[in-house]
Each structure stands twice: as structure tokens, then as C-alpha cells.
DNA sequence: CGACTAATTGAGTCGCTTCAATAAGCGTGG
DNA sequence: CCACGCTTATTGAAGCGACTCAATTAGTCG
């Protein structure tokens, strides 16, 4: 109900070019634009609700859309022909989704929790971006950051043990949620996991059973608490950092 | 001797702003620039020889340099504190090296074979790039391509078997070398590997022994030939593609 | 409270690694 | 040109960490 009201308000806001009330305005790529230009871009986009589990873009399809995440968490994933899945990225509010200036999307984009994104047709976005260097500059910096993050993850996937992977994952989740939530400075010690065990396994290149065993052993060691299926409390961050092993 | 002569010639060429004879001019990011601007950028850079094994940039250090690869092959790598290494990227002629607009380099850059790069101080490059949107646009497209490539590699590291990894690696190497060499259209069936077995293992997240065993079994199956330590001949590409498993 | 789904735990297997020995390349000097 | 020595790669045997399959328990929602 609350959410529906928000949605209506923001859809109208976008269509009249008023991005001024957007909660991620100052952190998303839009922050590169002058108010006038932002309004112009805003007219091309529209707010879209993406309920948990809904896939916004499919792997291998024509990349017709790009978007900014306003609220929620989404996964980027690819799979082998026989169905093994790997999550290659997790995006949070103010993150950018999609492949501008490209033909095909190399991965699916699926909401992990109920989310809201600011959606643009790719063609219109490309045209606009090409005419606004400051926007492209910000997009470039984002892409370079994502590239560094992806490469750090390659070290985890290629060389780390199950324990190290799970510890690294929990720390990463903790700091990303803190950044995105911005309601606190420094990483969070208590939060809800936006992923279930299978999805954590798909991020880490492990099985659900191995993830579960590692979580249990971390709990047994007094490093974390698991109050609910999806809730996590970090008791000993230093220990967790040591276990992450890099 | 031959190489020394080339080097001298090209150093002079760069210093006088004449990039016109550069062999990667049409494919590197420089191609985005008008001749005048290219000359201007050329004045900021200098040709640098990087012998096999030499490291150009160290992980964690201040990222003071960026560069274009003119000739050779280099690896990007990170390691854990206890010395496990993961190669997170391999770059070829016309590829771009470094993190513009960033403080620190997240990975080392090391020559796998004797190489030559066109080196820029990062500050000067940043200033120039910021003033030339077409250059940044090309940089953005490159970064997005690299990001897609890194994410495809994450699927390999997280979910593929040793056989699939080695098959995928050989195919990737074959097409990247063909692209970079441009002396032939379509992927190469016969080439020299720029990496030794340990480095292949570091790309694939495996051990040297496992890589060796997989290579031997591919040879036994009649899929490849191994005429020398570093030479490879693909006999049955279709079979190799099937084994790569995606 | 009960039913369903998700997560945990256990037992056994398999694939990759580890450790160790052998063989093949390759450059050097006789 | 071939023998020698060094490095790199291959092969073998044993071990172990993560996976698979199966059973149990714990959350969550109607």
C-alpha cells in the first residue's frame, strides 16, 4: 500500500521530469548532470517495480534496457548450457544496470528482493549519454570500479577455500549494504541477507550444503550468530577478516 | 639489435608527436582522436620496452601509470597474503592497461613475453581524457567489454570442471591471438602459448599438474597436438568447443 | 497449530591437489 | 653436432576438501 503510493508518486515525478525527489539522485550516475539535463534524461526513463524473483533482462537477449537501481537488491547471473549457475554481480541502490552501446546482454538481471529501478530504453539512453560527457565519465568510473570488484572476486573463485569464501562474502555483504543504506557509517554488524543459501552458493561457486556447513562452523566458533534463516549478526569482525584470507 | 632500433625510432616518433606509424593506432583507444589531438596525446606518452617477466605495476601501489599495449602479451594478477596467485586478465596489442581516475592499482601488470607499451603518466592522461569525450567514450566501451569478459571468466572459475576450463582457455587464447595478430581472419589453429603451465594454472584456478594432465588427455583424444613446450595445434576445434561446455 | 519450504547435518564418493619421481625441452659448451 | 645440465613439464600414488545423495530439523506462512 505504502509502496504502491510511492510508486505512483515517483512515476509521475519521472514523467514530468522531476527527479529531484529521487533518493539515489546524489549517488547514481545522474549526479553528474545539471538539473536541466537531469530533467531531460528523467523524461526518457520510468520507474519500474521489480518483485522478488522477477527477471528484468535475460542472458543472451538483445540488451534493450538500462536502469538505475533505486531500491532493493538484484543479481547478475550466467549459466552453463546444462544449468549450472554463477552469480557474477550483485547490485544495490544507486548502481547502474545494463550494457550501454552494446548489442547483447551477457547475463540475466533478477531481483533478489522486491526492488524499484529507473528504467531507460537503451537507444534513448545511448543517445543521451553520447551527448553528455559528464554522464559518460561517471559511467566509466563505475565500470572501472565494477571491473576491479569482478577481478577481486576472481581471486576468491579461483584460489580461496570454502571457509575463506564464506567469510569474504559476509564481509562484502556487510560493507555493500552499509554503503547502499547509508543510514550508518562503517560496515553493518547486523543485517538481513538478501540471498538465500542457494544464491550464496551461486555467488561463491560452492554448493548449498558447503555454505551451510561453513555458516554452522562460523557460528560454532562464535564468529557469527544466525538468528533467522536470512538474518546475520557479526560477533567477531576481526576473526572474520582473518578467516577471509587476503 | 633489430628491436633496439625499433625502440629508438618509435621513442623519437612519440616525442615529436608522430603516432602515425604506430601499428595499433587504428585499434587502440587513440583511434577515437583526430590527428591533431592524437599528436597532442602522443607527446605525453613514451614507448617503453618491457622484457618478459618484468612487472610494470605492482598490486596495491599508487596507480601512477596507464598504457597502451603495442606489442606482446601481459598478465594482470592478484594474490592472497600467503602467496596464492590468480591471473585476472591477459592483455594483447591495442589493449589498455591501468586505472585512470583511480588512486590505487588493484593488480600487478607483468609481461608474459617481451613487450612494448606506450606509457603515460596517469595525471597527464586523466587531464587529457577528461578534455576529450570521444577518448573517454572509447575507454568506456573497452571497460564494459572487459567487464563482460571478466564475468564470463567468473562462470568458468566458479562452476566449470578442469576439462572444461582447459578447453575454454585454449579456445579463448586462440581467438584473442587471432584478433590481436590480425594477420588472419578467424581463430588460429596453431600458435605459441605466451604462458607457461604455471601461468595457465593461475588463469584457470587449477594446479600445474591438473593442467598438464588435461592437456595430455586432450592430446590422447586427438583433439590437440603439443609439438613443443609452448606450442599448440588444434586438430578438432568442434570437439574442443563441445568440451568447453557453455 | 500444521504443512510446506528452506536449511542443516550425516555418510560416502569423486575430482582435484599434494607430494614425489621421471621425462622431456632447450640452451650451452666441448 | 651431440653430450651435458638445468629448467619445465609429465606422470604416478595417496590424501583431502568439496560434492552428492539422503535424512532430519528448523523457519515461515497460511
XYZ file of C-alpha atoms (C1' of nucleotides) in Angstrom:
552
model
C 0.000 0.000 0.000
C 2.713 2.355 1.150
C 4.857 1.100 -1.694
C 2.116 1.479 -4.289
C 1.652 5.097 -3.264
C 5.377 5.738 -3.564
C 5.412 4.127 -6.967
C 2.625 6.289 -8.334
C 4.219 9.425 -6.988
C 7.567 8.643 -8.478
C 6.233 7.544 -11.839
C 4.528 10.908 -12.137
C 7.654 12.646 -10.934
C 9.747 10.954 -13.598
C 7.301 11.629 -16.385
C 7.230 15.329 -15.576
C 10.992 15.376 -15.385
C 11.211 15.865 -11.660
C 13.956 13.544 -10.454
C 14.541 15.981 -7.603
C 12.884 13.747 -5.051
C 14.810 10.652 -6.125
C 16.549 9.045 -3.155
C 19.585 7.899 -5.143
C 19.947 11.126 -7.119
C 23.148 12.165 -5.397
C 24.890 8.795 -5.735
C 23.679 7.422 -9.084
C 25.228 8.445 -12.394
C 22.569 11.148 -12.695
C 24.530 13.186 -10.153
C 26.887 14.115 -12.992
C 24.144 16.170 -14.663
C 22.951 19.732 -14.268
C 19.336 19.985 -13.070
C 18.146 20.838 -16.597
C 19.842 17.868 -18.192
C 18.746 15.570 -15.399
C 15.194 16.592 -16.057
C 15.706 15.862 -19.752
C 17.074 12.386 -19.014
C 14.343 11.800 -16.464
C 11.790 12.258 -19.213
C 13.265 9.252 -21.063
C 13.028 6.949 -18.060
C 10.294 5.482 -15.981
C 10.090 3.911 -12.547
C 9.520 0.168 -12.621
C 8.731 -2.140 -9.720
C 10.533 -5.473 -9.888
C 9.155 -8.004 -7.403
C 11.485 -10.576 -5.861
C 12.314 -13.328 -8.324
C 11.299 -11.377 -11.432
C 13.919 -11.261 -14.199
C 14.371 -7.895 -15.869
C 16.863 -8.947 -18.569
C 17.680 -12.396 -19.919
C 21.147 -13.661 -20.734
C 21.866 -13.614 -24.456
C 18.892 -11.435 -25.330
C 19.107 -8.099 -27.075
C 20.113 -5.546 -24.479
C 17.227 -3.124 -24.927
C 17.220 -1.684 -21.442
C 19.465 0.048 -18.973
C 18.479 1.185 -15.498
C 19.433 2.714 -12.203
C 18.606 0.798 -9.047
C 16.507 2.953 -6.738
C 15.644 0.405 -4.084
C 16.296 -3.288 -3.497
C 18.970 -5.776 -4.478
C 19.364 -7.593 -7.810
C 21.685 -10.308 -9.081
C 23.535 -10.595 -12.387
C 23.915 -14.238 -13.389
C 25.065 -16.540 -16.163
C 24.726 -20.268 -16.550
C 26.202 -23.130 -18.500
C 24.051 -24.961 -21.061
C 23.441 -27.752 -18.550
C 22.086 -25.396 -15.924
C 24.946 -24.656 -13.536
C 24.553 -21.053 -12.419
C 27.083 -18.458 -11.363
C 26.105 -15.103 -9.896
C 28.589 -12.609 -11.375
C 27.395 -9.493 -9.624
C 25.020 -8.106 -7.024
C 23.692 -4.573 -7.434
C 22.339 -2.175 -4.825
C 20.559 1.198 -4.799
C 22.315 3.820 -6.968
C 24.078 1.102 -9.033
C 23.717 1.018 -12.789
C 22.328 -1.966 -14.706
C 22.825 -2.866 -18.346
C 25.226 -2.614 -21.250
C 25.040 0.773 -22.967
C 26.420 0.863 -26.529
C 26.211 -2.921 -26.742
C 24.119 -5.382 -28.679
C 23.520 -8.259 -26.301
C 23.278 -8.728 -22.595
C 25.822 -11.247 -21.350
C 23.913 -12.011 -18.164
C 20.451 -12.086 -16.658
C 19.299 -9.477 -14.145
C 16.908 -10.744 -11.462
C 15.537 -9.129 -8.327
C 16.631 -10.818 -5.095
C 14.162 -8.785 -3.059
C 11.302 -6.511 -4.104
C 13.025 -3.693 -5.935
C 12.459 -0.483 -7.837
C 14.527 0.685 -10.776
C 14.588 3.728 -13.039
C 14.350 2.171 -16.489
C 15.551 3.623 -19.815
C 15.229 2.300 -23.362
C 18.818 1.658 -24.374
C 18.678 3.583 -27.630
C 17.444 6.736 -25.933
C 19.958 6.375 -23.129
C 22.843 5.833 -25.541
C 21.897 8.954 -27.490
C 21.663 10.991 -24.322
C 24.898 9.653 -22.849
C 26.810 10.304 -26.024
C 25.749 13.932 -25.869
C 26.678 14.310 -22.180
C 30.359 13.608 -21.494
C 29.995 14.133 -17.754
C 27.488 11.294 -17.648
C 29.796 9.029 -19.629
C 32.656 9.973 -17.344
C 30.704 8.840 -14.332
C 29.633 5.698 -16.157
C 33.285 5.000 -16.962
C 34.325 5.327 -13.337
C 31.540 2.983 -12.316
C 32.531 0.431 -14.952
C 36.162 0.572 -13.819
C 35.121 0.066 -10.193
C 32.931 -2.877 -11.160
C 35.820 -4.331 -13.132
C 38.106 -4.142 -10.107
C 35.435 -5.745 -7.964
C 34.874 -8.545 -10.504
C 38.600 -9.234 -10.626
C 38.904 -9.397 -6.852
C 36.072 -11.921 -6.959
C 38.041 -13.971 -9.483
C 40.749 -14.429 -6.853
C 38.101 -15.770 -4.485
C 36.629 -18.146 -7.076
C 39.969 -19.378 -8.339
C 42.045 -19.661 -5.193
C 40.118 -19.462 -1.944
C 38.853 -22.273 0.296
C 35.211 -22.647 1.274
C 35.835 -21.024 4.656
C 37.615 -18.063 3.096
C 34.854 -17.646 0.518
C 32.059 -17.556 3.056
C 33.955 -15.186 5.341
C 34.744 -12.879 2.397
C 31.134 -12.975 1.295
C 29.763 -11.982 4.678
C 32.218 -9.084 4.941
C 31.459 -7.869 1.430
C 27.727 -8.082 2.043
C 28.159 -6.160 5.283
C 30.007 -3.258 3.675
C 27.922 -3.090 0.494
C 24.686 -2.955 2.484
C 26.154 -0.222 4.695
C 27.205 1.851 1.662
C 23.866 1.446 -0.054
C 21.846 2.005 3.093
C 23.999 4.983 4.125
C 21.962 5.186 7.344
C 25.165 4.329 9.188
C 28.849 4.933 8.675
C 31.121 1.893 8.682
C 30.073 -1.666 7.880
C 26.974 -3.181 9.463
C 27.275 -5.858 12.131
C 23.678 -6.980 11.903
C 21.605 -7.297 8.748
C 19.252 -9.386 6.635
C 20.810 -11.378 3.811
C 19.101 -10.574 0.520
C 20.170 -14.017 -0.775
C 19.068 -17.477 0.275
C 21.626 -20.274 0.754
C 21.441 -21.459 -2.862
C 22.109 -17.934 -4.124
C 25.037 -17.524 -1.741
C 26.379 -20.812 -3.135
C 25.923 -19.426 -6.664
C 27.927 -16.318 -5.778
C 30.727 -18.323 -4.181
C 30.974 -21.208 -6.635
C 30.059 -23.715 -3.910
C 27.109 -25.965 -3.081
C 24.313 -25.101 -0.707
C 25.490 -27.814 1.717
C 29.023 -26.467 1.867
C 27.776 -22.935 2.523
C 25.534 -24.232 5.266
C 28.342 -26.203 6.904
C 30.646 -23.183 6.825
C 27.986 -20.962 8.366
C 27.412 -23.516 11.100
C 31.088 -23.773 11.842
C 31.409 -19.976 11.999
C 28.520 -19.933 14.427
C 30.091 -22.724 16.483
C 33.321 -20.693 16.612
C 31.400 -17.737 17.991
C 32.215 -15.532 14.995
C 28.619 -15.004 13.889
C 25.067 -15.519 15.037
C 22.221 -16.733 12.824
C 19.017 -15.537 14.491
C 16.844 -16.445 11.494
C 17.110 -18.047 8.095
C 18.173 -14.817 6.485
C 19.456 -12.745 9.354
C 23.049 -12.426 10.348
C 24.919 -10.913 13.240
C 28.669 -10.497 13.134
C 30.098 -11.032 16.631
C 33.814 -11.019 15.873
C 34.641 -8.996 12.783
C 38.407 -9.243 13.270
C 38.212 -13.010 13.336
C 36.066 -12.971 10.196
C 38.595 -10.720 8.435
C 41.387 -13.107 9.388
C 39.395 -16.040 8.006
C 38.712 -14.235 4.723
C 42.398 -14.660 3.987
C 43.637 -11.878 1.764
C 69.546 -5.193 -32.224
C 66.552 -5.080 -34.503
C 64.354 -4.398 -31.502
C 66.640 -1.701 -30.151
C 66.490 0.071 -33.485
C 62.695 -0.086 -33.484
C 62.581 1.256 -29.988
C 64.732 4.254 -30.759
C 62.715 5.059 -33.843
C 59.420 4.881 -32.025
C 60.584 6.794 -28.973
C 61.554 9.628 -31.251
C 58.281 9.287 -33.134
C 56.313 9.623 -29.933
C 58.294 12.520 -28.619
C 57.736 14.512 -31.786
C 54.048 13.659 -31.690
C 54.087 11.333 -34.669
C 51.943 8.366 -33.689
C 51.128 7.940 -37.362
C 53.391 4.961 -37.755
C 52.022 3.172 -34.663
C 50.870 -0.328 -35.516
C 47.970 -0.325 -33.060
C 46.817 3.201 -33.878
C 43.618 2.045 -35.590
C 42.543 -0.361 -32.842
C 43.715 1.262 -29.617
C 41.733 3.958 -27.848
C 43.770 6.562 -29.742
C 41.668 5.789 -32.803
C 38.952 7.955 -31.263
C 41.085 11.059 -31.719
C 41.576 13.450 -34.582
C 45.172 13.516 -35.912
C 45.874 16.808 -34.099
C 44.671 15.547 -30.743
C 46.410 12.233 -31.226
C 49.648 14.091 -31.739
C 48.972 16.068 -28.577
C 48.381 12.900 -26.559
C 51.393 11.256 -28.172
C 53.561 13.996 -26.746
C 52.551 12.927 -23.206
C 53.475 9.288 -23.745
C 56.618 7.381 -24.414
C 57.411 3.936 -25.762
C 58.685 1.529 -23.153
C 60.157 -1.915 -23.665
C 59.032 -4.459 -21.064
C 61.070 -7.678 -21.166
C 59.418 -10.976 -20.293
C 58.935 -11.319 -16.547
C 59.288 -7.601 -15.777
C 56.486 -6.113 -13.686
C 55.240 -2.710 -14.804
C 52.788 -2.061 -11.983
C 52.545 -3.666 -8.530
C 49.344 -4.651 -6.772
C 48.344 -2.149 -4.112
C 50.737 0.551 -5.249
C 49.718 4.020 -6.334
C 48.464 3.775 -9.884
C 50.754 6.332 -11.462
C 50.769 4.906 -14.975
C 48.451 3.930 -17.758
C 49.487 2.471 -21.104
C 48.528 1.038 -24.447
C 49.966 -2.319 -25.405
C 51.808 -2.035 -28.714
C 53.344 -5.461 -28.899
C 53.489 -8.535 -26.670
C 51.265 -10.102 -24.035
C 50.962 -9.110 -20.360
C 49.115 -10.542 -17.387
C 47.091 -8.818 -14.692
C 47.335 -10.692 -11.404
C 46.432 -10.574 -7.725
C 47.446 -12.816 -4.888
C 46.437 -13.717 -1.364
C 48.687 -12.792 1.543
C 50.021 -16.337 1.655
C 51.102 -16.275 -1.968
C 48.365 -17.991 -3.950
C 48.137 -16.182 -7.277
C 45.239 -15.630 -9.641
C 45.667 -14.146 -13.095
C 42.631 -11.907 -13.591
C 43.310 -10.748 -17.120
C 45.591 -11.123 -20.110
C 46.180 -8.148 -22.388
C 47.266 -8.046 -26.033
C 48.349 -5.387 -28.530
C 45.918 -2.426 -28.694
C 44.579 -3.210 -25.210
C 44.623 -0.587 -22.497
C 46.401 -1.007 -19.152
C 45.774 0.815 -15.909
C 43.138 2.522 -13.834
C 42.528 6.095 -14.983
C 40.873 8.366 -12.399
C 41.791 5.951 -9.622
C 44.155 6.047 -6.679
C 45.490 2.520 -6.392
C 46.134 -0.334 -8.753
C 44.236 -3.452 -7.669
C 46.521 -5.829 -9.555
C 50.042 -6.246 -10.852
C 50.864 -5.976 -14.543
C 53.671 -8.241 -15.767
C 54.966 -9.046 -19.232
C 54.494 -12.685 -20.258
C 56.685 -12.219 -23.332
C 58.960 -9.369 -24.380
C 56.564 -6.484 -24.918
C 56.350 -2.839 -25.856
C 53.845 -0.399 -24.412
C 53.006 3.267 -24.922
C 53.244 4.663 -21.407
C 51.523 7.734 -19.962
C 51.783 9.380 -16.549
C 48.328 8.934 -15.103
C 47.809 12.570 -14.160
C 48.543 13.776 -17.681
C 46.391 11.074 -19.206
C 43.477 11.829 -16.877
C 43.629 15.503 -17.737
C 43.705 14.756 -21.448
C 40.943 12.161 -21.291
C 38.677 14.461 -19.339
C 39.027 17.044 -22.075
C 38.335 14.544 -24.881
C 34.924 12.867 -24.570
C 35.491 10.681 -27.627
C 38.500 9.140 -25.930
C 36.537 8.525 -22.758
C 33.742 7.020 -24.794
C 36.120 4.503 -26.299
C 37.629 3.839 -22.894
C 34.140 3.204 -21.545
C 33.358 0.686 -24.261
C 36.613 -1.093 -23.576
C 35.937 -1.208 -19.844
C 32.447 -2.601 -20.456
C 33.856 -5.284 -22.767
C 36.498 -6.200 -20.199
C 33.803 -6.385 -17.546
C 31.769 -8.826 -19.640
C 34.873 -10.890 -20.258
C 35.762 -10.954 -16.552
C 32.239 -12.054 -15.689
C 32.281 -14.868 -18.238
C 35.530 -15.971 -16.616
C 33.799 -15.997 -13.230
C 31.450 -18.684 -14.571
C 34.491 -20.740 -15.539
C 36.189 -20.291 -12.153
C 33.068 -20.903 -10.129
C 31.337 -23.682 -11.983
C 33.445 -25.454 -14.604
C 35.422 -28.710 -14.345
C 39.138 -28.935 -15.066
C 38.495 -30.301 -18.566
C 36.053 -27.514 -19.381
C 38.458 -24.892 -18.040
C 41.384 -26.036 -20.139
C 39.250 -26.374 -23.275
C 37.783 -22.899 -22.725
C 41.236 -21.474 -22.153
C 42.672 -22.877 -25.378
C 39.739 -21.561 -27.388
C 39.940 -18.114 -25.794
C 43.692 -17.959 -26.390
C 43.177 -18.977 -29.999
C 40.688 -16.213 -30.726
C 42.419 -13.479 -28.733
C 45.713 -14.121 -30.513
C 43.945 -14.077 -33.864
C 42.268 -10.746 -33.064
C 45.450 -9.168 -31.826
C 47.592 -10.573 -34.618
C 45.015 -9.649 -37.274
C 47.228 -11.385 -39.847
C 44.415 -13.885 -40.305
C 40.638 -13.821 -40.092
C 39.013 -16.351 -37.799
C 40.650 -18.057 -34.823
C 44.107 -19.593 -35.135
C 44.551 -23.362 -35.143
C 48.275 -23.256 -34.492
C 50.106 -20.882 -32.185
C 52.631 -20.377 -29.402
C 51.248 -20.094 -25.888
C 52.502 -16.901 -24.217
C 52.008 -18.594 -20.824
C 53.836 -21.486 -19.230
C 51.924 -24.242 -17.424
C 52.039 -22.494 -14.040
C 50.584 -19.334 -15.545
C 47.844 -21.293 -17.291
C 47.062 -22.853 -13.913
C 46.936 -19.354 -12.399
C 44.444 -18.227 -15.035
C 42.225 -21.271 -14.547
C 42.354 -21.597 -10.775
C 43.950 -25.052 -11.017
C 47.348 -26.602 -10.262
C 50.091 -27.082 -12.792
C 49.689 -30.872 -12.557
C 45.973 -30.763 -13.319
C 46.561 -28.531 -16.340
C 49.241 -30.890 -17.569
C 47.014 -33.948 -17.137
C 44.163 -32.257 -19.008
C 46.460 -31.274 -21.859
C 47.762 -34.828 -22.072
C 44.282 -36.265 -22.145
C 43.236 -33.815 -24.875
C 46.276 -34.916 -26.865
C 45.443 -38.580 -26.255
C 41.901 -37.910 -27.508
C 43.313 -36.452 -30.711
C 41.843 -33.000 -30.041
C 45.162 -31.156 -29.900
C 48.840 -31.635 -30.629
C 51.682 -30.354 -28.435
C 54.739 -30.050 -30.698
C 56.773 -28.145 -28.119
C 56.540 -26.929 -24.574
C 54.721 -23.790 -25.581
C 53.320 -24.622 -28.985
C 49.818 -25.814 -29.632
C 47.936 -27.159 -32.607
C 44.168 -27.539 -32.500
C 43.178 -30.619 -34.504
C 39.477 -30.825 -33.703
C 38.019 -27.435 -32.838
C 34.431 -28.678 -32.728
C 35.354 -31.281 -30.158
C 37.172 -28.642 -28.124
C 34.117 -26.371 -28.224
C 31.916 -29.230 -27.034
C 34.329 -29.902 -24.160
C 34.366 -26.219 -23.118
C 30.770 -26.734 -22.007
C 28.843 -23.491 -22.263
C -1.109 -25.304 15.055
C 0.062 -27.783 10.933
C 2.037 -28.004 6.243
C 5.408 -26.635 3.261
C 9.769 -24.974 2.054
C 14.478 -23.962 3.253
C 18.369 -25.148 5.861
C 21.150 -28.321 8.402
C 23.520 -32.468 9.265
C 25.485 -37.102 8.108
C 27.806 -40.696 5.246
C 30.128 -41.920 1.261
C 32.272 -40.715 -3.214
C 34.838 -38.212 -6.544
C 37.918 -34.800 -8.512
C 41.466 -32.045 -7.743
C 45.541 -31.336 -5.047
C 49.763 -32.702 -2.892
C 53.982 -34.842 -2.755
C 57.365 -37.407 -5.198
C 59.686 -39.297 -9.078
C 60.575 -39.390 -14.026
C 60.886 -37.462 -18.581
C 61.177 -34.056 -21.980
C 62.798 -29.388 -23.782
C 66.203 -26.374 -24.524
C 70.322 -23.671 -24.179
C 75.429 -24.206 -23.563
C 79.867 -25.578 -24.200
C 83.003 -29.180 -25.519
C 76.714 -31.807 -33.706
C 75.896 -34.083 -29.705
C 76.534 -34.588 -24.724
C 75.536 -32.256 -20.501
C 72.900 -29.820 -17.057
C 69.204 -27.032 -15.893
C 64.543 -25.900 -16.144
C 59.866 -27.105 -17.182
C 56.529 -30.487 -17.905
C 54.574 -35.038 -17.280
C 53.139 -38.980 -14.811
C 52.069 -41.739 -10.581
C 50.196 -42.616 -5.911
C 47.991 -41.086 -1.875
C 45.185 -37.670 0.638
C 41.742 -34.407 1.380
C 38.182 -30.927 0.605
C 34.078 -30.177 -1.529
C 30.261 -32.625 -3.775
C 26.380 -35.871 -3.943
C 22.712 -38.218 -2.097
C 19.752 -38.957 1.765
C 17.623 -37.999 6.145
C 16.434 -34.743 9.692
C 15.425 -30.288 11.675
C 14.094 -25.556 11.742
C 11.617 -21.481 9.872
C 7.750 -19.379 7.910
C 3.149 -18.666 6.422
C -1.491 -19.776 5.921
